[in-house]
Coordinates of N, CA and C in Angstrom, one line a residue:
M79 N -13.1 75.3 -49.7 CA -14.3 74.7 -49.5 C -14.6 73.9 -50.6
A80 N -14.3 74.3 -51.9 CA -14.4 73.5 -53.1 C -13.5 72.2 -53.1
L81 N -12.4 72.5 -52.7 CA -11.4 71.4 -52.6 C -11.9 70.3 -51.5
S82 N -12.3 70.7 -50.5 CA -12.7 69.7 -49.5 C -14.1 68.9 -49.9
G83 N -14.8 69.7 -50.7 CA -15.9 68.9 -51.3 C -15.5 67.8 -52.4
V84 N -14.5 68.2 -53.2 CA -14.0 67.3 -54.2 C -13.3 66.0 -53.5
V85 N -12.5 66.3 -52.5 CA -11.8 65.2 -51.8 C -12.6 64.3 -51.2
G86 N -13.9 65.1 -50.5 CA -14.9 64.0 -49.8 C -15.6 63.2 -50.7
M87 N -15.9 63.7 -52.0 CA -16.6 62.9 -52.9 C -15.7 61.8 -53.5
V88 N -14.4 62.0 -53.5 CA -13.6 60.9 -53.9 C -13.6 59.8 -52.8
I89 N -13.4 60.3 -51.6 CA -13.2 59.3 -50.5 C -14.6 58.5 -50.4
A90 N -15.7 59.3 -50.6 CA -17.0 58.6 -50.4 C -17.3 57.6 -51.5
A91 N -16.9 58.0 -52.8 CA -17.0 57.2 -53.8 C -16.1 55.9 -53.6
A92 N -15.0 56.1 -53.1 CA -14.0 55.0 -53.0 C -14.3 53.9 -52.0
V93 N -15.0 54.4 -50.8 CA -15.4 53.4 -49.9 C -16.8 52.9 -49.9
A94 N -17.7 53.6 -50.8 CA -19.0 53.3 -50.8 C -19.1 51.9 -51.4
S95 N -19.8 51.1 -50.7 CA -20.2 49.7 -51.4 C -21.5 49.3 -51.0
G96 N -22.6 49.6 -51.8 CA -23.9 49.2 -51.5 C -24.1 47.8 -51.4
G97 N -23.3 46.8 -52.1 CA -23.4 45.5 -52.3 C -24.6 45.1 -53.2
E98 N -24.8 43.9 -53.3 CA -25.8 43.2 -54.3 C -27.1 43.6 -53.9
R99 N -28.0 44.0 -54.9 CA -29.4 44.2 -54.7 C -30.1 43.0 -54.7
L100 N -31.1 42.9 -53.8 CA -31.9 41.6 -53.8 C -33.5 42.1 -54.0
L101 N -34.0 41.2 -54.6 CA -35.5 41.3 -55.0 C -36.3 40.7 -53.7
L102 N -37.1 41.7 -53.1 CA -37.9 41.3 -52.0 C -39.3 41.1 -52.3
C103 N -39.9 39.8 -52.3 CA -41.2 39.6 -52.6 C -42.1 39.9 -51.4
R104 N -43.3 40.4 -51.7 CA -44.2 40.6 -50.5 C -44.6 39.3 -50.0
P105 N -45.1 39.3 -48.7 CA -45.3 37.9 -48.1 C -46.5 37.3 -48.5
V106 N -46.5 36.0 -48.6 CA -47.8 35.3 -48.7 C -48.4 35.2 -47.4
V107 N -49.7 35.5 -47.2 CA -50.4 35.6 -45.9 C -51.2 34.3 -45.7
D108 N -50.9 33.7 -44.6 CA -51.7 32.7 -44.2 C -52.5 32.9 -42.9
G109 N -53.6 32.3 -42.6 CA -54.3 32.6 -41.3 C -54.9 33.8 -41.2
D110 N -54.9 34.5 -40.1 CA -55.6 35.7 -39.8 C -54.8 36.9 -40.3
P111 N -55.1 37.7 -41.3 CA -54.3 38.7 -41.7 C -54.0 39.7 -40.8
A112 N -54.7 40.0 -39.9 CA -54.6 41.1 -38.9 C -53.4 40.6 -37.9
L113 N -53.3 39.3 -37.6 CA -52.3 38.8 -36.8 C -51.0 38.6 -37.6
A114 N -51.2 38.4 -38.9 CA -50.0 38.1 -39.6 C -49.0 39.2 -39.7
R115 N -49.5 40.4 -39.8 CA -48.8 41.6 -39.9 C -47.7 41.6 -40.8
A116 N -48.1 41.1 -42.1 CA -47.3 41.1 -43.3 C -46.4 42.3 -43.7
D117 N -47.0 43.5 -43.4 CA -46.3 44.8 -43.8 C -45.1 45.0 -42.9
A118 N -44.9 44.3 -41.9 CA -43.7 44.5 -41.1 C -42.5 44.0 -41.8
V119 N -42.6 43.1 -42.9 CA -41.4 42.7 -43.5 C -40.9 43.9 -44.4
G120 N -41.8 44.6 -45.0 CA -41.4 45.8 -45.9 C -40.8 46.9 -44.9
E121 N -41.3 47.1 -43.7 CA -40.8 48.0 -42.9 C -39.4 47.7 -42.5
A122 N -39.2 46.4 -42.1 CA -37.9 45.9 -41.7 C -36.9 46.2 -42.9
A123 N -37.3 45.9 -44.1 CA -36.3 46.1 -45.3 C -36.0 47.5 -45.4
R124 N -36.8 48.3 -45.1 CA -36.6 49.8 -45.4 C -35.3 50.3 -44.6
A125 N -35.0 49.6 -43.6 CA -33.8 50.0 -42.8 C -32.4 49.7 -43.6
R126 N -32.6 48.8 -44.7 CA -31.5 48.7 -45.5 C -32.0 48.8 -47.1
A127 N -32.6 50.0 -47.2 CA -33.2 50.4 -48.5 C -32.2 50.1 -49.7
G128 N -30.9 50.5 -49.5 CA -30.1 50.4 -50.6 C -29.8 48.9 -51.0
R129 N -30.3 47.9 -50.3 CA -30.0 46.5 -50.6 C -31.4 45.8 -51.3
W130 N -32.6 46.3 -51.0 CA -33.7 45.7 -51.4 C -34.4 46.3 -52.4
L131 N -35.0 45.7 -53.5 CA -35.9 46.2 -54.4 C -37.2 45.4 -54.3
D132 N -38.2 46.2 -53.9 CA -39.6 45.7 -53.7 C -40.2 45.1 -55.0
Y133 N -40.6 43.9 -54.8 CA -41.2 43.3 -56.1 C -42.7 43.9 -56.2
G134 N -43.2 44.0 -55.2 CA -44.6 44.6 -55.2 C -45.7 43.6 -55.1
V135 N -45.4 42.3 -55.2 CA -46.3 41.3 -55.2 C -45.7 40.1 -54.4
A136 N -46.6 39.2 -54.0 CA -46.0 38.0 -53.4 C -45.6 37.0 -54.4
C137 N -44.5 36.2 -53.9 CA -44.0 35.1 -54.7 C -44.3 33.8 -53.9
D138 N -44.9 32.9 -54.3 CA -45.3 31.7 -53.7 C -44.2 30.6 -53.8
G139 N -43.2 30.7 -53.1 CA -42.2 29.7 -52.9 C -40.8 30.2 -53.7
A140 N -39.8 29.5 -53.2 CA -38.4 29.9 -53.7 C -38.3 30.0 -55.2
P141 N -38.8 28.8 -55.9 CA -38.7 28.9 -57.4 C -39.2 30.1 -58.1
E142 N -40.5 30.6 -57.7 CA -41.1 31.7 -58.2 C -40.3 33.0 -57.9
G143 N -39.8 33.2 -56.6 CA -39.0 34.3 -56.3 C -37.7 34.3 -57.2
A144 N -37.1 33.0 -57.4 CA -35.9 33.0 -58.2 C -36.1 33.6 -59.7
R145 N -37.3 33.1 -60.2 CA -37.5 33.6 -61.6 C -38.0 35.0 -61.7
A146 N -38.5 35.5 -60.7 CA -38.8 36.9 -60.6 C -37.4 37.7 -60.6
A147 N -36.5 37.2 -59.7 CA -35.2 37.9 -59.6 C -34.5 37.8 -60.9
R148 N -34.6 36.8 -61.6 CA -33.9 36.5 -62.9 C -34.5 37.5 -64.0
R149 N -35.8 37.6 -63.9 CA -36.4 38.6 -64.9 C -35.9 40.0 -64.6
A150 N -35.6 40.4 -63.3 CA -35.2 41.7 -63.0 C -33.7 41.9 -63.1
G151 N -33.0 40.9 -63.6 CA -31.5 41.0 -63.7 C -30.8 40.8 -62.3
L152 N -31.4 40.3 -61.4 CA -30.8 40.1 -60.0 C -30.5 38.7 -59.8
A153 N -29.5 38.5 -58.9 CA -29.0 37.1 -58.6 C -29.7 36.3 -57.5
H154 N -30.4 37.1 -56.6 CA -31.1 36.5 -55.6 C -32.4 37.3 -55.2
A155 N -33.2 36.4 -54.6 CA -34.5 37.1 -54.0 C -34.8 36.6 -52.6
V156 N -35.8 37.2 -52.0 CA -36.2 36.7 -50.7 C -37.7 36.6 -50.7
V157 N -38.2 35.3 -50.6 CA -39.6 35.2 -50.4 C -40.0 34.9 -49.1
A158 N -41.2 35.3 -48.7 CA -41.7 35.3 -47.4 C -43.1 34.8 -47.2
R159 N -43.4 34.3 -46.1 CA -44.7 33.9 -45.7 C -45.0 34.5 -44.3
A160 N -46.2 35.0 -44.1 CA -46.6 35.6 -42.8 C -47.8 35.0 -42.5
E161 N -47.8 34.2 -41.3 CA -49.0 33.5 -40.7 C -49.5 34.2 -39.5
G162 N -50.8 34.5 -39.5 CA -51.4 34.9 -38.4 C -52.0 33.9 -37.5
R163 N -51.6 33.7 -36.3 CA -51.9 32.7 -35.5 C -52.5 33.2 -34.2
S164 N -53.2 32.4 -33.4 CA -53.8 32.9 -32.2 C -52.6 33.2 -31.1
D165 N -51.5 32.5 -31.3 CA -50.4 33.0 -30.3 C -49.3 33.9 -31.0
G166 N -49.7 34.6 -32.0 CA -48.9 35.6 -32.4 C -48.7 35.5 -34.1
S167 N -47.6 36.2 -34.5 CA -47.3 36.1 -36.0 C -45.9 35.2 -36.2
R168 N -46.0 34.5 -37.3 CA -44.9 33.6 -37.6 C -44.5 34.0 -39.1
F169 N -43.3 34.3 -39.2 CA -42.7 34.8 -40.5 C -41.6 33.8 -41.0
V170 N -41.6 33.3 -42.1 CA -40.6 32.5 -42.7 C -40.0 33.2 -43.8
L171 N -38.7 33.5 -43.8 CA -38.0 34.2 -44.8 C -37.0 33.3 -45.6
V172 N -37.0 33.3 -46.9 CA -36.2 32.3 -47.6 C -35.3 33.1 -48.7
L173 N -34.2 32.9 -48.7 CA -33.2 33.5 -49.6 C -33.0 32.5 -50.8
T174 N -33.3 32.8 -52.0 CA -33.3 31.8 -53.1 C -32.4 32.4 -54.1
D175 N -31.7 31.4 -54.8 CA -30.8 31.8 -55.9 C -31.4 31.8 -57.2
A176 N -31.3 32.9 -58.1 CA -32.0 33.0 -59.3 C -31.5 32.1 -60.3
T177 N -30.3 31.5 -60.2 CA -29.8 30.5 -61.3 C -30.2 29.2 -61.0
T178 N -30.1 28.7 -59.7 CA -30.5 27.3 -59.4 C -32.0 27.1 -59.0
E179 N -32.7 28.3 -58.6 CA -34.0 28.2 -58.2 C -34.0 27.6 -56.8
E180 N -32.9 27.4 -56.1 CA -33.0 26.7 -54.8 C -32.9 27.6 -53.7
A181 N -33.3 27.2 -52.5 CA -33.1 27.9 -51.3 C -31.7 28.0 -50.8
R182 N -31.2 29.1 -50.5 CA -29.8 29.3 -50.1 C -29.7 29.3 -48.4
A183 N -30.8 30.0 -47.9 CA -30.8 30.1 -46.4 C -32.2 30.5 -46.1
Q184 N -32.6 30.3 -44.8 CA -34.0 30.5 -44.3 C -33.8 31.0 -42.9
R185 N -34.8 31.9 -42.6 CA -35.0 32.5 -41.1 C -36.4 32.3 -40.8
R186 N -36.7 31.8 -39.5 CA -38.0 31.9 -39.0 C -38.0 32.7 -37.9
V187 N -39.1 33.7 -37.8 CA -39.2 34.6 -36.8 C -40.7 34.4 -36.2
D188 N -40.8 34.1 -35.0 CA -42.0 34.2 -34.1 C -42.2 35.3 -33.2
V189 N -43.3 36.1 -33.4 CA -43.5 37.3 -32.6 C -44.8 37.2 -31.9
P190 N -44.7 37.3 -30.5 CA -46.0 37.2 -29.8 C -46.9 38.3 -29.9
P191 N -48.3 38.2 -29.7 CA -49.2 39.3 -29.9 C -48.7 40.5 -29.1
G192 N -48.8 41.6 -29.8 CA -48.5 43.0 -29.2 C -47.0 43.2 -29.2
K193 N -46.2 42.4 -29.7 CA -44.7 42.6 -29.5 C -44.3 43.2 -30.9
D194 N -43.2 44.1 -31.0 CA -42.7 44.7 -32.2 C -42.1 43.6 -33.1
A195 N -42.6 43.6 -34.3 CA -42.2 42.5 -35.3 C -41.1 43.1 -36.2
V196 N -40.9 44.4 -36.3 CA -40.0 44.9 -37.3 C -38.6 44.6 -36.9
R197 N -38.2 44.9 -35.6 CA -36.8 44.7 -35.3 C -36.3 43.2 -35.5
P198 N -37.0 42.1 -35.0 CA -36.6 40.8 -35.2 C -36.4 40.5 -36.7
L199 N -37.4 41.1 -37.5 CA -37.4 40.8 -38.9 C -36.1 41.4 -39.7
R200 N -35.8 42.6 -39.1 CA -34.6 43.3 -39.7 C -33.5 42.5 -39.3
T201 N -33.5 41.8 -38.2 CA -32.2 41.0 -37.9 C -32.3 39.8 -38.7
A202 N -33.4 39.2 -39.0 CA -33.4 38.0 -39.9 C -33.1 38.5 -41.3
L203 N -33.4 39.5 -41.8 CA -33.0 39.9 -43.1 C -31.5 40.2 -43.2
D204 N -31.0 40.8 -42.1 CA -29.5 40.9 -42.2 C -28.9 39.6 -42.1
G205 N -29.4 38.6 -41.4 CA -28.8 37.4 -41.5 C -28.9 36.7 -42.8
L206 N -29.9 36.9 -43.7 CA -30.0 36.4 -45.1 C -28.9 37.1 -45.9
L207 N -28.7 38.4 -45.6 CA -27.7 39.1 -46.3 C -26.3 38.5 -46.1
Q208 N -26.1 38.1 -45.0 CA -24.9 37.6 -44.5 C -24.6 36.1 -45.1
A209 N -25.7 35.5 -45.6 CA -25.6 34.2 -46.3 C -25.3 34.2 -47.7
L210 N -25.3 35.5 -48.2 CA -24.8 35.7 -49.7 C -23.4 35.1 -49.9
P211 N -23.3 34.7 -51.1 CA -21.8 34.4 -51.4 C -21.0 35.6 -51.5
P212 N -19.7 35.5 -51.2 CA -18.8 36.6 -51.2 C -18.8 37.1 -52.5
E213 N -18.7 38.5 -52.6 CA -18.7 39.2 -53.9 C -17.3 39.3 -54.3
P214 N -16.9 39.2 -55.6 CA -15.5 39.3 -56.1 C -14.9 40.5 -55.7
G215 N -13.5 40.6 -55.4 CA -12.9 41.8 -55.1 C -12.7 42.8 -56.3
P216 N -12.5 43.9 -56.1 CA -12.2 44.9 -57.2 C -11.1 44.5 -58.1
G217 N -11.2 44.7 -59.4 CA -10.2 44.3 -60.3 C -9.0 45.2 -60.3
A218 N -7.9 44.9 -61.0 CA -6.7 45.6 -60.7 C -6.9 47.0 -61.4
G219 N -7.7 47.2 -62.5 CA -7.9 48.4 -63.2 C -8.7 49.4 -62.3
R220 N -9.6 48.8 -61.5 CA -10.4 49.8 -60.5 C -9.5 50.1 -59.5
I221 N -8.7 49.3 -58.9 CA -7.7 49.6 -57.7 C -6.9 50.8 -58.2
A222 N -6.2 50.5 -59.5 CA -5.3 51.5 -60.1 C -6.0 52.9 -60.3
A223 N -7.3 52.8 -60.8 CA -7.9 54.1 -61.0 C -8.2 54.8 -59.7
W224 N -8.7 54.1 -58.6 CA -8.9 54.8 -57.3 C -7.5 55.2 -56.7
S225 N -6.4 54.5 -56.9 CA -5.0 55.0 -56.5 C -4.7 56.2 -57.1
L226 N -4.8 56.3 -58.3 CA -4.4 57.6 -59.1 C -5.3 58.7 -58.6
A227 N -6.7 58.5 -58.6 CA -7.5 59.6 -57.9 C -7.1 60.0 -56.5
G228 N -6.8 59.0 -55.6 CA -6.5 59.3 -54.3 C -5.1 60.0 -54.4
A229 N -4.2 59.8 -55.2 CA -2.9 60.4 -55.2 C -3.1 61.9 -55.6
G230 N -4.1 62.0 -56.5 CA -4.5 63.4 -57.0 C -5.0 64.2 -56.0
A231 N -5.9 63.6 -55.1 CA -6.4 64.3 -54.1 C -5.5 64.8 -53.1
A232 N -4.5 63.9 -52.7 CA -3.4 64.2 -51.8 C -2.6 65.3 -52.3
S233 N -2.3 65.3 -53.6 CA -1.5 66.4 -54.2 C -2.2 67.7 -54.2
L234 N -3.6 67.6 -54.3 CA -4.3 69.0 -54.2 C -4.2 69.4 -52.8
I235 N -4.3 68.6 -51.8 CA -4.3 69.0 -50.5 C -2.9 69.6 -50.2
A236 N -1.8 69.0 -50.7 CA -0.5 69.6 -50.5 C -0.4 70.8 -51.1
G237 N -0.9 71.0 -52.3 CA -0.8 72.3 -53.0 C -1.4 73.4 -52.3
V238 N -2.7 73.0 -51.6 CA -3.4 74.1 -50.8 C -2.5 74.5 -49.6
A239 N -1.9 73.5 -48.9 CA -1.0 73.8 -47.9 C 0.2 74.6 -48.3
L240 N 0.7 74.4 -49.4 CA 1.8 75.1 -49.8 C 1.4 76.5 -50.3
A241 N 0.3 76.7 -50.8 CA -0.3 78.1 -51.0 C -0.5 78.8 -49.8
V242 N -1.0 78.2 -48.7 CA -1.2 78.9 -47.4 C 0.1 79.3 -46.9
S243 N 1.2 78.5 -47.0 CA 2.4 78.7 -46.5 C 3.1 79.9 -47.4
A244 N 2.8 79.9 -48.7 CA 3.4 80.9 -49.5 C 2.8 82.3 -49.2
S245 N 1.4 82.4 -48.8 CA 0.8 83.6 -48.3 C 1.4 84.0 -47.1
S246 N 1.8 83.1 -46.2 CA 2.5 83.5 -44.9 C 3.8 84.2 -45.1
A247 N 4.5 83.5 -46.1 CA 5.9 84.1 -46.4 C 5.7 85.5 -47.1
A248 N 4.6 85.7 -47.8 CA 4.3 87.1 -48.4 C 4.0 88.1 -47.3
D249 N 3.4 87.5 -46.2 CA 3.1 88.4 -45.2 C 4.4 88.8 -44.4
R250 N 5.3 87.9 -44.3 CA 6.5 88.2 -43.5 C 7.4 89.2 -44.3
A251 N 7.3 89.0 -45.7 CA 8.1 89.9 -46.5 C 7.5 91.4 -46.4
D252 N 6.2 91.4 -46.3 CA 5.6 92.8 -46.2 C 6.0 93.5 -44.8
A253 N 6.2 92.5 -43.8 CA 6.5 93.1 -42.4 C 8.0 93.2 -42.2
A254 N 8.7 92.8 -43.0 CA 10.2 92.7 -42.8 C 10.7 94.2 -42.6
G255 N 11.7 94.3 -41.7 CA 12.3 95.6 -41.2 C 13.6 95.8 -41.7
D256 N 14.2 94.7 -42.5 CA 15.5 94.9 -43.0 C 15.6 94.2 -44.4
P257 N 16.6 94.5 -45.1 CA 16.8 93.8 -46.3 C 17.0 92.4 -46.3
A258 N 17.7 91.8 -45.4 CA 18.1 90.4 -45.3 C 16.7 89.7 -45.1
A259 N 16.0 90.1 -44.1 CA 14.7 89.4 -43.7 C 13.7 89.5 -44.9
Y260 N 13.6 90.6 -45.6 CA 12.8 90.8 -46.8 C 13.1 89.7 -47.9
T261 N 14.5 89.7 -48.1 CA 15.0 88.9 -49.3 C 14.7 87.4 -48.9
R262 N 14.8 87.0 -47.7 CA 14.6 85.5 -47.4 C 13.2 85.3 -47.6
A263 N 12.2 86.2 -47.1 CA 10.8 85.9 -47.1 C 10.4 85.9 -48.6
R264 N 10.9 86.8 -49.3 CA 10.6 86.7 -50.8 C 11.0 85.5 -51.5
A265 N 12.1 85.0 -51.2 CA 12.5 83.8 -51.7 C 11.7 82.6 -51.3
D266 N 11.2 82.5 -50.0 CA 10.3 81.5 -49.6 C 9.0 81.5 -50.2
W267 N 8.5 82.9 -50.4 CA 7.3 83.0 -51.2 C 7.2 82.5 -52.6
R268 N 8.4 82.9 -53.2 CA 8.5 82.5 -54.7 C 8.5 80.8 -54.8
S269 N 9.4 80.2 -53.9 CA 9.6 78.9 -53.9 C 8.3 78.1 -53.6
R270 N 7.6 78.5 -52.6 CA 6.4 77.7 -52.1 C 5.1 78.1 -53.1
R271 N 5.3 79.3 -53.8 CA 4.2 79.6 -54.7 C 4.4 78.6 -56.0
R272 N 5.7 78.4 -56.4 CA 6.0 77.6 -57.5 C 5.7 76.1 -57.3
W273 N 5.9 75.7 -56.1 CA 5.6 74.3 -55.7 C 4.2 74.1 -55.5
S274 N 3.4 75.1 -55.0 CA 2.0 75.0 -54.8 C 1.3 74.8 -56.3
A275 N 1.7 75.7 -57.2 CA 1.2 75.5 -58.6 C 1.4 74.2 -59.3
A276 N 2.6 73.7 -59.0 CA 2.9 72.5 -59.5 C 2.0 71.3 -58.9
A277 N 2.0 71.4 -57.5 CA 1.1 70.3 -56.8 C -0.3 70.4 -57.3
L278 N -0.9 71.6 -57.3 CA -2.2 71.7 -57.6 C -2.6 71.3 -59.2
G279 N -1.6 71.6 -60.1 CA -1.7 71.2 -61.4 C -1.7 69.7 -61.5
A280 N -0.7 69.1 -60.9 CA -0.4 67.6 -60.9 C -1.7 67.0 -60.3
G281 N -2.1 67.5 -59.2 CA -3.1 66.9 -58.5 C -4.4 66.9 -59.2
G282 N -4.8 68.0 -59.8 CA -6.0 68.1 -60.5 C -6.0 67.2 -61.7
A283 N -4.9 67.1 -62.4 CA -4.9 66.2 -63.5 C -5.0 64.8 -63.1
A284 N -4.1 64.4 -62.1 CA -4.3 63.0 -61.6 C -5.7 62.7 -61.2
L285 N -6.3 63.5 -60.4 CA -7.7 63.4 -59.9 C -8.6 63.1 -61.1
A286 N -8.6 64.0 -62.0 CA -9.5 63.8 -63.2 C -9.3 62.5 -64.0
A287 N -7.9 62.2 -64.1 CA -7.6 61.0 -64.9 C -8.1 59.8 -64.1
G288 N -7.9 59.7 -62.9 CA -8.5 58.7 -62.0 C -9.9 58.4 -62.1
L289 N -10.6 59.5 -62.0 CA -12.1 59.4 -62.1 C -12.6 59.0 -63.4
T290 N -11.9 59.6 -64.5 CA -12.3 59.3 -65.8 C -12.1 57.9 -66.1
W291 N -10.9 57.3 -65.6 CA -10.5 55.8 -65.8 C -11.5 55.0 -65.2
R292 N -11.9 55.4 -63.8 CA -12.9 54.5 -63.1 C -14.3 54.5 -63.7
F293 N -14.9 55.6 -64.1 CA -16.3 55.8 -64.4 C -16.6 55.9 -66.0
V294 N -15.5 56.0 -66.8 CA -15.7 56.1 -68.2 C -15.4 54.9 -69.0
F295 N -14.0 54.4 -68.6 CA -13.5 53.4 -69.3 C -13.8 52.0 -68.5

């Protein structure tokens, strides 16, 4: 149980990639606030909570959002306007670059009265995430660290399998009815126990070294 938990943590950490966090400004509201439904923007962002940081206040335009993102140490922000109209809600979402203070992408969402606004806004926010510049791939050191940790996890699994096999050989020795069968089973048990200990020791060391390399150095 402990081994499967360790291996699961290694795999989860290796594949997890939350991606860049973005600052999300509250929408500037125009027109009728009740028809604008500005809160729907925050509700839509909560579906990707690991990507958005709520600024808590509105940003009036892309440059203001960019400066807010820069102060927060982020590369991008999304500013929004929510307009309440007689024919429904109109949302304009703009992805802005913290360095250049320029708009990188924009999405407009029109929602008729009484219709769900969260789902189309979620789609629009996802579209803005796709407009982000590609993130650089992992460096050679990071790849090597995860490779070492992965090899260690594989060695631990092999060591457990050999330990189970050694236990089976011990059971055969206990149940042997003649000296030859007993001798063969005992030899298998010693050999598998020895290889199991070696695999567990090497695997544990490799796993610890890989995780230390990745998260400490």
